[in-house]
GROMACS .gro file of C-alpha atoms in nm:
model
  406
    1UNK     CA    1   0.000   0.000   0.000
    2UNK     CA    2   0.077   0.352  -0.049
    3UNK     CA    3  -0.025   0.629   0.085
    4UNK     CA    4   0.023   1.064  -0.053
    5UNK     CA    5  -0.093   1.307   0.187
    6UNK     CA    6  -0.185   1.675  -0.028
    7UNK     CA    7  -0.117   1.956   0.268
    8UNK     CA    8  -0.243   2.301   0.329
    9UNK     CA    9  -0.243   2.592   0.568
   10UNK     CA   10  -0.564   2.456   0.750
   11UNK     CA   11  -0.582   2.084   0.671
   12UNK     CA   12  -0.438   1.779   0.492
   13UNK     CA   13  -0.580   1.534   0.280
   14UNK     CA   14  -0.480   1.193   0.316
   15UNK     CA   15  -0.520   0.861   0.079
   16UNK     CA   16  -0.399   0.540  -0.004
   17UNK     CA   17  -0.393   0.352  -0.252
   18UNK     CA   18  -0.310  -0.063  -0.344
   19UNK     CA   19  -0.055  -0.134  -0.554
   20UNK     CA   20  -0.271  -0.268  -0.830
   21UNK     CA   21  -0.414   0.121  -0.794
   22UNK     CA   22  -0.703   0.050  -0.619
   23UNK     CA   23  -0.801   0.370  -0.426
   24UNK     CA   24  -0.872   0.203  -0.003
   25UNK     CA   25  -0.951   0.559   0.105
   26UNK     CA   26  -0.972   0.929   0.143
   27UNK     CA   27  -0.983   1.144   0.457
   28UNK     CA   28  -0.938   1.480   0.533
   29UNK     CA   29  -0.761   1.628   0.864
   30UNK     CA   30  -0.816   1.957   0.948
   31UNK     CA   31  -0.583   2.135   1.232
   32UNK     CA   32  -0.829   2.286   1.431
   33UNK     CA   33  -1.053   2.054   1.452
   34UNK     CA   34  -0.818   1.782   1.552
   35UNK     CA   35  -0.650   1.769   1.903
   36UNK     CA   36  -0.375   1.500   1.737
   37UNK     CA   37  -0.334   1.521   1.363
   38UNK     CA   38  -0.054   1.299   1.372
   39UNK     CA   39  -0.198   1.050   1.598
   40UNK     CA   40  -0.571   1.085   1.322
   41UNK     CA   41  -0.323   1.023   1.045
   42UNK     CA   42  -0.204   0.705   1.217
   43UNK     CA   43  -0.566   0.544   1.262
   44UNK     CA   44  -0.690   0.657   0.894
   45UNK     CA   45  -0.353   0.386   0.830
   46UNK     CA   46  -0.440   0.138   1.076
   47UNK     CA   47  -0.813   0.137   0.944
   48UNK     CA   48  -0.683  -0.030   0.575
   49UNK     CA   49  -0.383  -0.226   0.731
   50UNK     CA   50  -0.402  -0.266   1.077
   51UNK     CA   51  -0.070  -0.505   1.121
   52UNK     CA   52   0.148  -0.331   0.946
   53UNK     CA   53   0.053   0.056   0.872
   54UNK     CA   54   0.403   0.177   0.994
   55UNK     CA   55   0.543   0.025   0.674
   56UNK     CA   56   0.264   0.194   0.451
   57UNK     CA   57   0.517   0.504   0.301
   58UNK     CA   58   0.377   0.862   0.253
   59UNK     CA   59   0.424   1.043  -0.036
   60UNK     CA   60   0.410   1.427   0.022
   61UNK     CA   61   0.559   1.755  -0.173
   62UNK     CA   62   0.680   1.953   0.137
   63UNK     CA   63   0.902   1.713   0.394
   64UNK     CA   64   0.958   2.015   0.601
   65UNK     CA   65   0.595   2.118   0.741
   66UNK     CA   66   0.542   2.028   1.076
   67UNK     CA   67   0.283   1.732   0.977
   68UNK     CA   68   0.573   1.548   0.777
   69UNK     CA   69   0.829   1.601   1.049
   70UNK     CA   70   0.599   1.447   1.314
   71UNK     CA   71   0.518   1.136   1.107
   72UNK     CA   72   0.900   1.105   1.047
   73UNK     CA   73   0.987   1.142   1.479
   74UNK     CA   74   0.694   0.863   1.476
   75UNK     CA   75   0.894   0.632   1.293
   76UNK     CA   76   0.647   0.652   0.961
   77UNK     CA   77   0.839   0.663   0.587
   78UNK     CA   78   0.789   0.974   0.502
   79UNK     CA   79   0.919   1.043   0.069
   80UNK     CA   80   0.955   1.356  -0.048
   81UNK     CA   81   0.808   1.439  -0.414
   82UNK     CA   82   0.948   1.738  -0.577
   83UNK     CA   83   0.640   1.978  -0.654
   84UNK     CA   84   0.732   2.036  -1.005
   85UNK     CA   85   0.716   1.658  -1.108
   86UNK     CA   86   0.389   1.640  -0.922
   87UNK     CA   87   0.252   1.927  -1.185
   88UNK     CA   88   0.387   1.713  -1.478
   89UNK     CA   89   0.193   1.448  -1.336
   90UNK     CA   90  -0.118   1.600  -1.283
   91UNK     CA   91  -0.061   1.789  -1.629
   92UNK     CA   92  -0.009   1.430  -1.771
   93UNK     CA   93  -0.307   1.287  -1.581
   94UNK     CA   94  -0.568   1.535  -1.674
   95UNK     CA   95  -0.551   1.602  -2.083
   96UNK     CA   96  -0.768   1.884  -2.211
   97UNK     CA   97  -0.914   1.982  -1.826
   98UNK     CA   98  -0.745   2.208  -1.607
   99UNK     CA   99  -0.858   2.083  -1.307
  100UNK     CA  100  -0.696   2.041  -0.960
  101UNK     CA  101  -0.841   1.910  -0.643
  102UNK     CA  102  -0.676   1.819  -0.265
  103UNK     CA  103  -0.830   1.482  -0.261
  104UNK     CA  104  -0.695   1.415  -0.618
  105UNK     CA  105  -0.365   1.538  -0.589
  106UNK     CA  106  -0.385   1.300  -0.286
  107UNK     CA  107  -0.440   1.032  -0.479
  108UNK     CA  108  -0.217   1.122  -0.738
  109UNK     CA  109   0.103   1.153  -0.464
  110UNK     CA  110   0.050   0.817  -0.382
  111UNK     CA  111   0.001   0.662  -0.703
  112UNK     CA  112   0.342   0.825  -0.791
  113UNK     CA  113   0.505   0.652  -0.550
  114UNK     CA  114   0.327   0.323  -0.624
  115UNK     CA  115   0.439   0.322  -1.002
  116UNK     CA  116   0.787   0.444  -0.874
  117UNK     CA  117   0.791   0.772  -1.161
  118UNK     CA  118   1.035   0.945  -0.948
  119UNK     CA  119   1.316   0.882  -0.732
  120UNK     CA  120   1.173   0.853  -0.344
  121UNK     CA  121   1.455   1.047  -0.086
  122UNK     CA  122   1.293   0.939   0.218
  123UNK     CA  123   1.330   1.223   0.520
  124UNK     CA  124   1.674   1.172   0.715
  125UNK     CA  125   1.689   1.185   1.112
  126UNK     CA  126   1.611   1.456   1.327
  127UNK     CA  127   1.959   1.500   1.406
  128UNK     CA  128   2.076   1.552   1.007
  129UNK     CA  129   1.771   1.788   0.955
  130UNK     CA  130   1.899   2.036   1.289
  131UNK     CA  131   2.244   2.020   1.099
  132UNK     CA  132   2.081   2.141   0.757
  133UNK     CA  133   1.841   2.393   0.931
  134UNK     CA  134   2.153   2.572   1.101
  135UNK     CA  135   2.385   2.534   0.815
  136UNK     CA  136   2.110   2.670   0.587
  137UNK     CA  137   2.098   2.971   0.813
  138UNK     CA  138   2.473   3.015   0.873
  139UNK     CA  139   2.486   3.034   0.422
  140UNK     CA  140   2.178   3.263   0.436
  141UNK     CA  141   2.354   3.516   0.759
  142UNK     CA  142   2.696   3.477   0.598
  143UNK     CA  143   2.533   3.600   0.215
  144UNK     CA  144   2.347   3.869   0.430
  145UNK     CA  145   2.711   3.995   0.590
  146UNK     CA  146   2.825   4.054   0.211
  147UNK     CA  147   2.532   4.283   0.138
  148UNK     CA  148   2.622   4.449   0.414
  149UNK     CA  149   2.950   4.509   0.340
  150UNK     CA  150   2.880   4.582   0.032
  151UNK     CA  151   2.640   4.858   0.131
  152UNK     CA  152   2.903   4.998   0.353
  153UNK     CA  153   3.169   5.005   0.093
  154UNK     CA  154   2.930   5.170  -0.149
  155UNK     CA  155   2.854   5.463   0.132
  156UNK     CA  156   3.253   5.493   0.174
  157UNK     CA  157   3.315   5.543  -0.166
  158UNK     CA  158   3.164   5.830  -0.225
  159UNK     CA  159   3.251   6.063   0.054
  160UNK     CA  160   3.486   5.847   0.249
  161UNK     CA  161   3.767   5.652   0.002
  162UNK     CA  162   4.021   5.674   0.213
  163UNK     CA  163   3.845   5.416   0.442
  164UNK     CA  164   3.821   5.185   0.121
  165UNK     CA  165   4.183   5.184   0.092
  166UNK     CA  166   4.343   5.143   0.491
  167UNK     CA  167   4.258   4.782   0.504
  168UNK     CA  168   4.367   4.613   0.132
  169UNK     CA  169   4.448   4.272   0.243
  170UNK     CA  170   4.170   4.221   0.531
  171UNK     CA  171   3.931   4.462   0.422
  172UNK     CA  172   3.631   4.638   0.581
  173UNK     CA  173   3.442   4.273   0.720
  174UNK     CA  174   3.802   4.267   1.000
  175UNK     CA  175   3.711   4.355   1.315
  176UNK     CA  176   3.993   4.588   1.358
  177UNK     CA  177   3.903   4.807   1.055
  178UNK     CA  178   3.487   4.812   1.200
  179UNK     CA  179   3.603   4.939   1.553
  180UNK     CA  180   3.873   5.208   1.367
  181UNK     CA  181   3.563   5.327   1.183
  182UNK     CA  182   3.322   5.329   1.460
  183UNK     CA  183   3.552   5.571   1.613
  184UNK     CA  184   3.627   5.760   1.294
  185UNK     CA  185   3.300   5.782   1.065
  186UNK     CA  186   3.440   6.047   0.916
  187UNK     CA  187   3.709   6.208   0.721
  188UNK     CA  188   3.717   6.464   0.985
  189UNK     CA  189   3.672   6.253   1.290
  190UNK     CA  190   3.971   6.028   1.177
  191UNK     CA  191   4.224   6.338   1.103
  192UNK     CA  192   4.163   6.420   1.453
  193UNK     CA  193   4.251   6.101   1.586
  194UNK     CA  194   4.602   6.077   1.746
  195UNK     CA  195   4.838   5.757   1.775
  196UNK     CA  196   4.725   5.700   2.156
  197UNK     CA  197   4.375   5.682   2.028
  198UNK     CA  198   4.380   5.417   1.741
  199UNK     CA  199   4.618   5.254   1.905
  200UNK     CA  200   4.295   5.207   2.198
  201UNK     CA  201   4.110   5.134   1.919
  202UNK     CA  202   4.285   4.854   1.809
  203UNK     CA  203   4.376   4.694   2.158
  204UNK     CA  204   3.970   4.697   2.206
  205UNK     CA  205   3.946   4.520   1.867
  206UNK     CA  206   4.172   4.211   2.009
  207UNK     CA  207   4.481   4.370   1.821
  208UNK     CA  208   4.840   4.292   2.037
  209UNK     CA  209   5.057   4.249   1.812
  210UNK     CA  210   5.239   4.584   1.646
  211UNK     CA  211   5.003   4.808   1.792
  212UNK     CA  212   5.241   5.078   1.754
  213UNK     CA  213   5.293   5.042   1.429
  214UNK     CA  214   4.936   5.015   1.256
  215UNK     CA  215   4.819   5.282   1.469
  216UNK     CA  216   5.121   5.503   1.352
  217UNK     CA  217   5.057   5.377   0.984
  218UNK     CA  218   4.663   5.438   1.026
  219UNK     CA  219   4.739   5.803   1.197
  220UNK     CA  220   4.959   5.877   0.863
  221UNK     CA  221   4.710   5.752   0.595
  222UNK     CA  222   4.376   5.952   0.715
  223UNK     CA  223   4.619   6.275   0.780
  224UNK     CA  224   4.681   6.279   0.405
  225UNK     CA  225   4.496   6.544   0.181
  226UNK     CA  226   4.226   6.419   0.033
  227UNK     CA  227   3.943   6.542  -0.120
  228UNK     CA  228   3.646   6.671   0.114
  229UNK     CA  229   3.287   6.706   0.084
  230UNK     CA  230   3.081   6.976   0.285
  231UNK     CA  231   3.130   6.920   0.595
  232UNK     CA  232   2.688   6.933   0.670
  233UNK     CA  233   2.706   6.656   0.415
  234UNK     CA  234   3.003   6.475   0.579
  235UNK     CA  235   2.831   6.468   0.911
  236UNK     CA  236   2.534   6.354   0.805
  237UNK     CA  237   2.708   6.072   0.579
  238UNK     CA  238   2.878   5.959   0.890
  239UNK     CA  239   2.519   5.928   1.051
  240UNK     CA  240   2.469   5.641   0.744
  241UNK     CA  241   2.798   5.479   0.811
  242UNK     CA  242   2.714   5.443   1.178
  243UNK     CA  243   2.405   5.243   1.099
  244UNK     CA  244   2.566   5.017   0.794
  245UNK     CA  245   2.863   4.986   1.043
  246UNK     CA  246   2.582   4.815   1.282
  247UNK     CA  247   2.404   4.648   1.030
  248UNK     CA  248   2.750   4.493   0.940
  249UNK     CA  249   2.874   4.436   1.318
  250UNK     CA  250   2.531   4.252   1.347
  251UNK     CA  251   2.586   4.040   1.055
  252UNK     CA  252   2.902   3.965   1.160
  253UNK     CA  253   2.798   3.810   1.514
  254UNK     CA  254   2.450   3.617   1.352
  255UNK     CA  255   2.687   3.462   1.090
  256UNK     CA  256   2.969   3.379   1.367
  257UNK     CA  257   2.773   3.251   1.606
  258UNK     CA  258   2.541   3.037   1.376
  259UNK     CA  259   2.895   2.859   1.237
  260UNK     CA  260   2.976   2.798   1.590
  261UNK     CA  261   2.605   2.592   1.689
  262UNK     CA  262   2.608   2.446   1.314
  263UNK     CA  263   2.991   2.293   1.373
  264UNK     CA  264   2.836   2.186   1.736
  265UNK     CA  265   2.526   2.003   1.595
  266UNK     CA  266   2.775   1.855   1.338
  267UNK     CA  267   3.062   1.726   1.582
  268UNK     CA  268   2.772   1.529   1.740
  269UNK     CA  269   2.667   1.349   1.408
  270UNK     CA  270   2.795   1.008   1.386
  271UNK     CA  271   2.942   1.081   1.016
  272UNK     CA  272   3.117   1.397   1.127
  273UNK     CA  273   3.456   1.171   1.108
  274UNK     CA  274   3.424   1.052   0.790
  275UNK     CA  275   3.321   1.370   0.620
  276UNK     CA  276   3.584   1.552   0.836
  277UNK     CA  277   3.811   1.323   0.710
  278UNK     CA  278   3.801   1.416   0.334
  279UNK     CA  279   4.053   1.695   0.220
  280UNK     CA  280   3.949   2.056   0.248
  281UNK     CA  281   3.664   1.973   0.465
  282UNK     CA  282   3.626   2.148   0.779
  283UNK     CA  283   3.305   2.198   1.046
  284UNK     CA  284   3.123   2.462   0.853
  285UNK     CA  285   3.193   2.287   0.513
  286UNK     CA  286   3.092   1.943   0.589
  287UNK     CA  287   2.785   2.058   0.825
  288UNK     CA  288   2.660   2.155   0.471
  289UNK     CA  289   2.721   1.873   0.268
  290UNK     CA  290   2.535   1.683   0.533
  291UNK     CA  291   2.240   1.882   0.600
  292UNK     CA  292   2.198   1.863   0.182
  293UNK     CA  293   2.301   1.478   0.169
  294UNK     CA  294   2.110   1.341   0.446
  295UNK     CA  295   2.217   1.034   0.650
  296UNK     CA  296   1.897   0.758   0.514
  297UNK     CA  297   2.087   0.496   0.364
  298UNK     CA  298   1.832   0.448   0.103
  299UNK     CA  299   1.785   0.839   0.043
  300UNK     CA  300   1.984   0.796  -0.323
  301UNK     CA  301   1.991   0.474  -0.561
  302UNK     CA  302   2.396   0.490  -0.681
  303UNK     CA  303   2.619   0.766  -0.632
  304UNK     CA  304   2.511   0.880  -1.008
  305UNK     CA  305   2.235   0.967  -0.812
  306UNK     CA  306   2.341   1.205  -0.538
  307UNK     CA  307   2.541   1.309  -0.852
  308UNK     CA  308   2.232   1.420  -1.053
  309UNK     CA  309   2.091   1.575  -0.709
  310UNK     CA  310   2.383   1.772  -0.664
  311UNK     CA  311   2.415   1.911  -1.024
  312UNK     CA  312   2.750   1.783  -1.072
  313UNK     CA  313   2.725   1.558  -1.376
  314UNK     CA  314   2.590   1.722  -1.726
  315UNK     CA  315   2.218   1.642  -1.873
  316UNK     CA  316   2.283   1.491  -2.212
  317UNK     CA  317   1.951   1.546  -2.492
  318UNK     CA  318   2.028   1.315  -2.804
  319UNK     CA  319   1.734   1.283  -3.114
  320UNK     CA  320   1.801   1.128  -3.389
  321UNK     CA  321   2.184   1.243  -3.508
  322UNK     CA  322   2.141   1.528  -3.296
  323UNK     CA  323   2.295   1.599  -2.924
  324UNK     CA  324   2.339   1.857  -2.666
  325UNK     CA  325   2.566   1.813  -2.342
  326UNK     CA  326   2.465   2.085  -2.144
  327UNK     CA  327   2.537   2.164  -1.771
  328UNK     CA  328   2.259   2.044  -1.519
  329UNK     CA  329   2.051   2.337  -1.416
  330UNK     CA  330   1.796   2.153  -1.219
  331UNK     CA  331   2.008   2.062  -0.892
  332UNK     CA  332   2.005   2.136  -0.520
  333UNK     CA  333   2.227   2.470  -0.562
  334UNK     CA  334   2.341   2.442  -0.193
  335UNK     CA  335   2.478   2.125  -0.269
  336UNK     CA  336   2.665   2.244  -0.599
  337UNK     CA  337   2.758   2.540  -0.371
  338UNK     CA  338   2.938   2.299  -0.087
  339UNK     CA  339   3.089   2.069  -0.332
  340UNK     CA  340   3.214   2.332  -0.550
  341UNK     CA  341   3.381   2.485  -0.238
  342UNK     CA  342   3.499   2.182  -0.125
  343UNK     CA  343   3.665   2.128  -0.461
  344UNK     CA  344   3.799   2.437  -0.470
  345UNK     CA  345   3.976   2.360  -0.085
  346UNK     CA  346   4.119   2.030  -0.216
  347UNK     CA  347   4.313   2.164  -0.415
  348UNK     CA  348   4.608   2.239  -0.121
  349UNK     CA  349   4.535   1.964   0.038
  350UNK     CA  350   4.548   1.648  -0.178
  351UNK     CA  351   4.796   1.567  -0.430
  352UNK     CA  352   4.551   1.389  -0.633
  353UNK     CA  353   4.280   1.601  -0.640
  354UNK     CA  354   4.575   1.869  -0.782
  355UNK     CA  355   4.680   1.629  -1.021
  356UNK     CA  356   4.287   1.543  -1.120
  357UNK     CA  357   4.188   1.923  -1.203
  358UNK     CA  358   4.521   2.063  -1.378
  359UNK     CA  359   4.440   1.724  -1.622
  360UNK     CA  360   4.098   1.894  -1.656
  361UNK     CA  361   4.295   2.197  -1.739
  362UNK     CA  362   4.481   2.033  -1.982
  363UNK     CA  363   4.228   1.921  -2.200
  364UNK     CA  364   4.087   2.228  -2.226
  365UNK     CA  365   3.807   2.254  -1.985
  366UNK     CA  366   3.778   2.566  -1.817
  367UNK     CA  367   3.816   2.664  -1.458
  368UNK     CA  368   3.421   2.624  -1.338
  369UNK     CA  369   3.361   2.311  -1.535
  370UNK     CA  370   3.734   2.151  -1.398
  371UNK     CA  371   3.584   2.197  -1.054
  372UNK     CA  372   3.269   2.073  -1.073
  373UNK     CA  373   3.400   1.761  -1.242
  374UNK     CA  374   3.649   1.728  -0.954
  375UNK     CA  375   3.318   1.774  -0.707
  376UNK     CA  376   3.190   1.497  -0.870
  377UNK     CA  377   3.463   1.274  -0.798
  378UNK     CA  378   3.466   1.398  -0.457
  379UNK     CA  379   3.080   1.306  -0.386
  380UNK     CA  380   3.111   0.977  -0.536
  381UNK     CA  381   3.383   0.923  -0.247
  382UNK     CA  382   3.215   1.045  -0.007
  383UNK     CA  383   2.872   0.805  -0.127
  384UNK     CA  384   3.118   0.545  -0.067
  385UNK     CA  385   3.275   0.646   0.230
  386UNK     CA  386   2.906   0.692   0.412
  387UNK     CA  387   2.766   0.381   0.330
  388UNK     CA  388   3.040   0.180   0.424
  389UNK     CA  389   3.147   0.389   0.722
  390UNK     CA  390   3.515   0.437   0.633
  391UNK     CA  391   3.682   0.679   0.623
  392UNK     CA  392   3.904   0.899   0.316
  393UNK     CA  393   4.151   0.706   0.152
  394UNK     CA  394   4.372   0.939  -0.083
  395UNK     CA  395   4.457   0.596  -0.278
  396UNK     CA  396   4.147   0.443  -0.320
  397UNK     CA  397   4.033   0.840  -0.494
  398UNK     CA  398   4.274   0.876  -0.649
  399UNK     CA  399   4.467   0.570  -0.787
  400UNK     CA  400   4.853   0.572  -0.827
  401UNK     CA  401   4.806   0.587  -1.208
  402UNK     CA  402   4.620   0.897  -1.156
  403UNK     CA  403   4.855   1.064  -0.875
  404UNK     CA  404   5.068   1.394  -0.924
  405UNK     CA  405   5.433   1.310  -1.048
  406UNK     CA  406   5.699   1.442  -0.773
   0.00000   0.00000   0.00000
C-alpha cells in the first residue's frame, strides 16, 4: 500500500492507494478541529492495514511542514516528491481539463510513489535535519554579511575613500578596521585622531601584536589630503555609516555565532569523522554537505544519483543524429555550492585532487567546469565512504596511475 498526503495551511488530505491502484480511502484532517493530527493520520492507516501501517510510506511535496516532520519522529516513511514533477503528473493525468483538487492530488502523490515515476529520498533523522536547518541559516547570515559590506563600501566610496583603501588585504568585514571606523565615521573625525587613540582602538578590537605600528601607519594615511565634501554633508554621511557599520557588526555576530552551533550540531553526528576526514573539509563545510546529503541509507539509488541531485554531472539530450551536453541546471544549488567549495579547498590539500583538475585543465576545460567535475569525484567518495562507514583514503580516490608526479 501507499499512501500521498496533499497539505495546506488549515488541513491535509490523506489517501492510499493498493498497488494494483485501487483507491482504499480518502480522509481529510483539518488542524483545528483535531487535538492530534498525527496520531488521526495514524488510525486513517491502521483502518486499511491494521498489522502493518508503519510500513505503509507517505508520499508528500513539502518534507519540512510540521505534519511530515511528526510522522517522520513517529517512525512513519515519510518520501519527499518534488512539486514540479507532481505538476507534470497531474498535467499528464488530466488532458484537455485544467482541473486540480486536494483529494486528487492525494491520490495522485500516492500513485506516484506506487508506479515508482520518481526517485523517493525518504526524510533523514532529526539529528541531520537540525544540521541542515543551522547550516542553511549560517549560508543565508553569511550571504546577508556581504550585502552588508557591500552597502558599507558603497557609502565609503563616495565621501569616504580613504576608508576603502586602509585595510587592502583584510578589508572592511576585520574587526579591527569596524572598531577604527566606529571611532572615525568620518574624514574629519579620523584626522583628529592621534596615535594613543587608534592605538585604543585597536587593543579593544583584540589587536596585540604591532600596535604601535598600525596605529602610527593608520594616523599617517587619514592625515593625508584628500578630497572633502561639505562638511553638513560629511556629518550627516557619517550618521549612514554608523548604521551600515551596525548592520555589518550585526551580521558579523549572527553569521559567527550560527557557524559555531552548526559545527556543534555537526561534531555530534555520527558521520562527522568521515566527512571531516576528506581533504578541504572542515566543520562549517561538511555541516553543509550533510544537512543537503542526508544520513537515510536508502535516500539515493547509486552515487550517479546524489550526482544528478547535486548538479555535478551534465544532462545529455540526443534525437536522432542530434545531441546537446549541457550543464545540469535543475540541482540542489546548496549542494553544488558545498561541493564546488569543497573542490575548490582540495586543491592544497590532496595531491591527487591537484593532479585530477590541472588534467581537466589540460584538456581544455575551463576553470568552473574543472571543478565541478572534480566535485563529482569527490561526492562519489564520499557516497562510498558513508555507506560503508570508512573513512578517506587518498589511494582508493585517487589511484597511483592517476597521482601527481613528484
Amino acid at each position: 500500500m501507499f499512501a500521498g498526503v496533499d497539505w495546506a495551511d488549515r488541513w491535509v488530505d490523506c489517501a492510499v492507494v493498493r498497488r494494483d491502484g485501487t483507491r482504499l480511502g480518502h480522509r481529510r484532517i483539518v488542524y483545528a478541529e483535531s487535538a492530534d493530527p498525527v496520531g488521526d493520520y495514524c488510525a486513517f492507516l491502521r483502518s486499511v492495514n491494521r498489522t502493518r501501517w508503519r510500513t505503509i510510506p507517505t508520499a508528500i511535496e513539502d518534507a519540512g511542514i510540521l505534519f511530515a516532520q511528526n510522522l517522520a519522529d513517529d517512525g512513519l516513511i515519510v518520501v519527499h516528491v518534488d512539486a514540479t514533477l507532481a505538476a507534470r503528473a497531474r498535467k499528464a493525468g488530466s488532458i484537455g481539463a485544467d482541473t486540480k483538487a486536494d483529494r486528487t492530488d492525494a491520490y495522485l502523490l500516492a500513485g506516484m510513489l506506487r508506479t515508482g515515476t520518481f526517485a523517493p529520498r525518504p526524510v533523514g533523522s532529526p539529528s541531520a535535519r537540525a544540521v541542515q536547518v543551522l547550516a542553511r541559516a549560517q549560508t543565508d547570515a553569511a550571504h546577508r554579511r556581504v550585502e552588508a559590506l557591500h552597502r558599507l563600501r558603497a557609502a565609503l566610496v563616495t565621501f569616504y575613500p580613504a576608508a576603502v583603501t586602509a585595510w587592502p588585504s583584510a578589508g572592511l568585514r576585520h574587526p579591527q578596521a569596524r572598531a577604527v571606523l566606529t571611532a572615525a565615521p568620518s574624514p574629519h573625525v579620523a584626522a583628529t585622531l592621534s596615535r594613543v587613540r587608534f592605538a585604543e582602538v585597536l587593543r579593544t578590537a583584540g589587536r596585540w601584536r604591532t600596535v604601535k605600528d598600525e596605529a602610527e601607519r593608520l594616523h599617517l594615511h587619514f592625515r593625508r589630503p584628500a578630497l572633502r565634501t561639505h562638511p553638513v554633508v560629511e556629518e550627516a554621511r557619517a550618521v549612514e555609516v554608523r548604521g551600515l557599520l551596525a548592520d555589518l557588526d550585526h551580521a558579523c555576530a549572527r553569521a559567527d555565532d550560527l557557524a559555531r552551533q552548526a559545527a556543534e550540531a555537526f561534531s555530534a553526528h555520527p558521520s562527522y569523522k568521515i566527512i571531516t576526514s576528506f581533504p578541504g573539509i572542515g566543520d562549517l563545510l561538511g555541516s553543509r554537505l550533510l544537512g543537503e546529503i542526508g544520513d537515510h541509507p536508502d535516500r539515493f539509488a547509486d552515487a550517479r544519483a546524489l550526482c544528478a541531485y547535486a548538479g555535478v554531472v551534465p544532462v545529455t539530450w540526443a534525437s536522432g543524429t542530434a545531441a546537446r551536453i549541457s550543464m545540469r541546471r535543475a540541482a540542489n544549488s546548496e549542494l553544488r555550492d558545498a561541493l564546488y567549495q569543497a573542490a575548490f579547498c582540495s586543491l592544497t590539500q590532496s595531491l591527487g585532487a591537484r593532479a585530477f583538475y590541472r588534467r581537466q585543465r589540460e584538456r581544455g576545460i575551463a576553470h568552473n567546469t574543472a571543478l565541478r567535475n572534480l566535485g563529482a569525484r569527490l561526492v562519489r567518495c564520499l557516497f562510498y565512504c558513508l555507506q560503508r562507514d570508512v573513512p578517506w583514503d587518498e589511494r582508493d580516490a585517487f589511484p597511483a596511475r592517476e597521482a601527481e608526479p613528484p
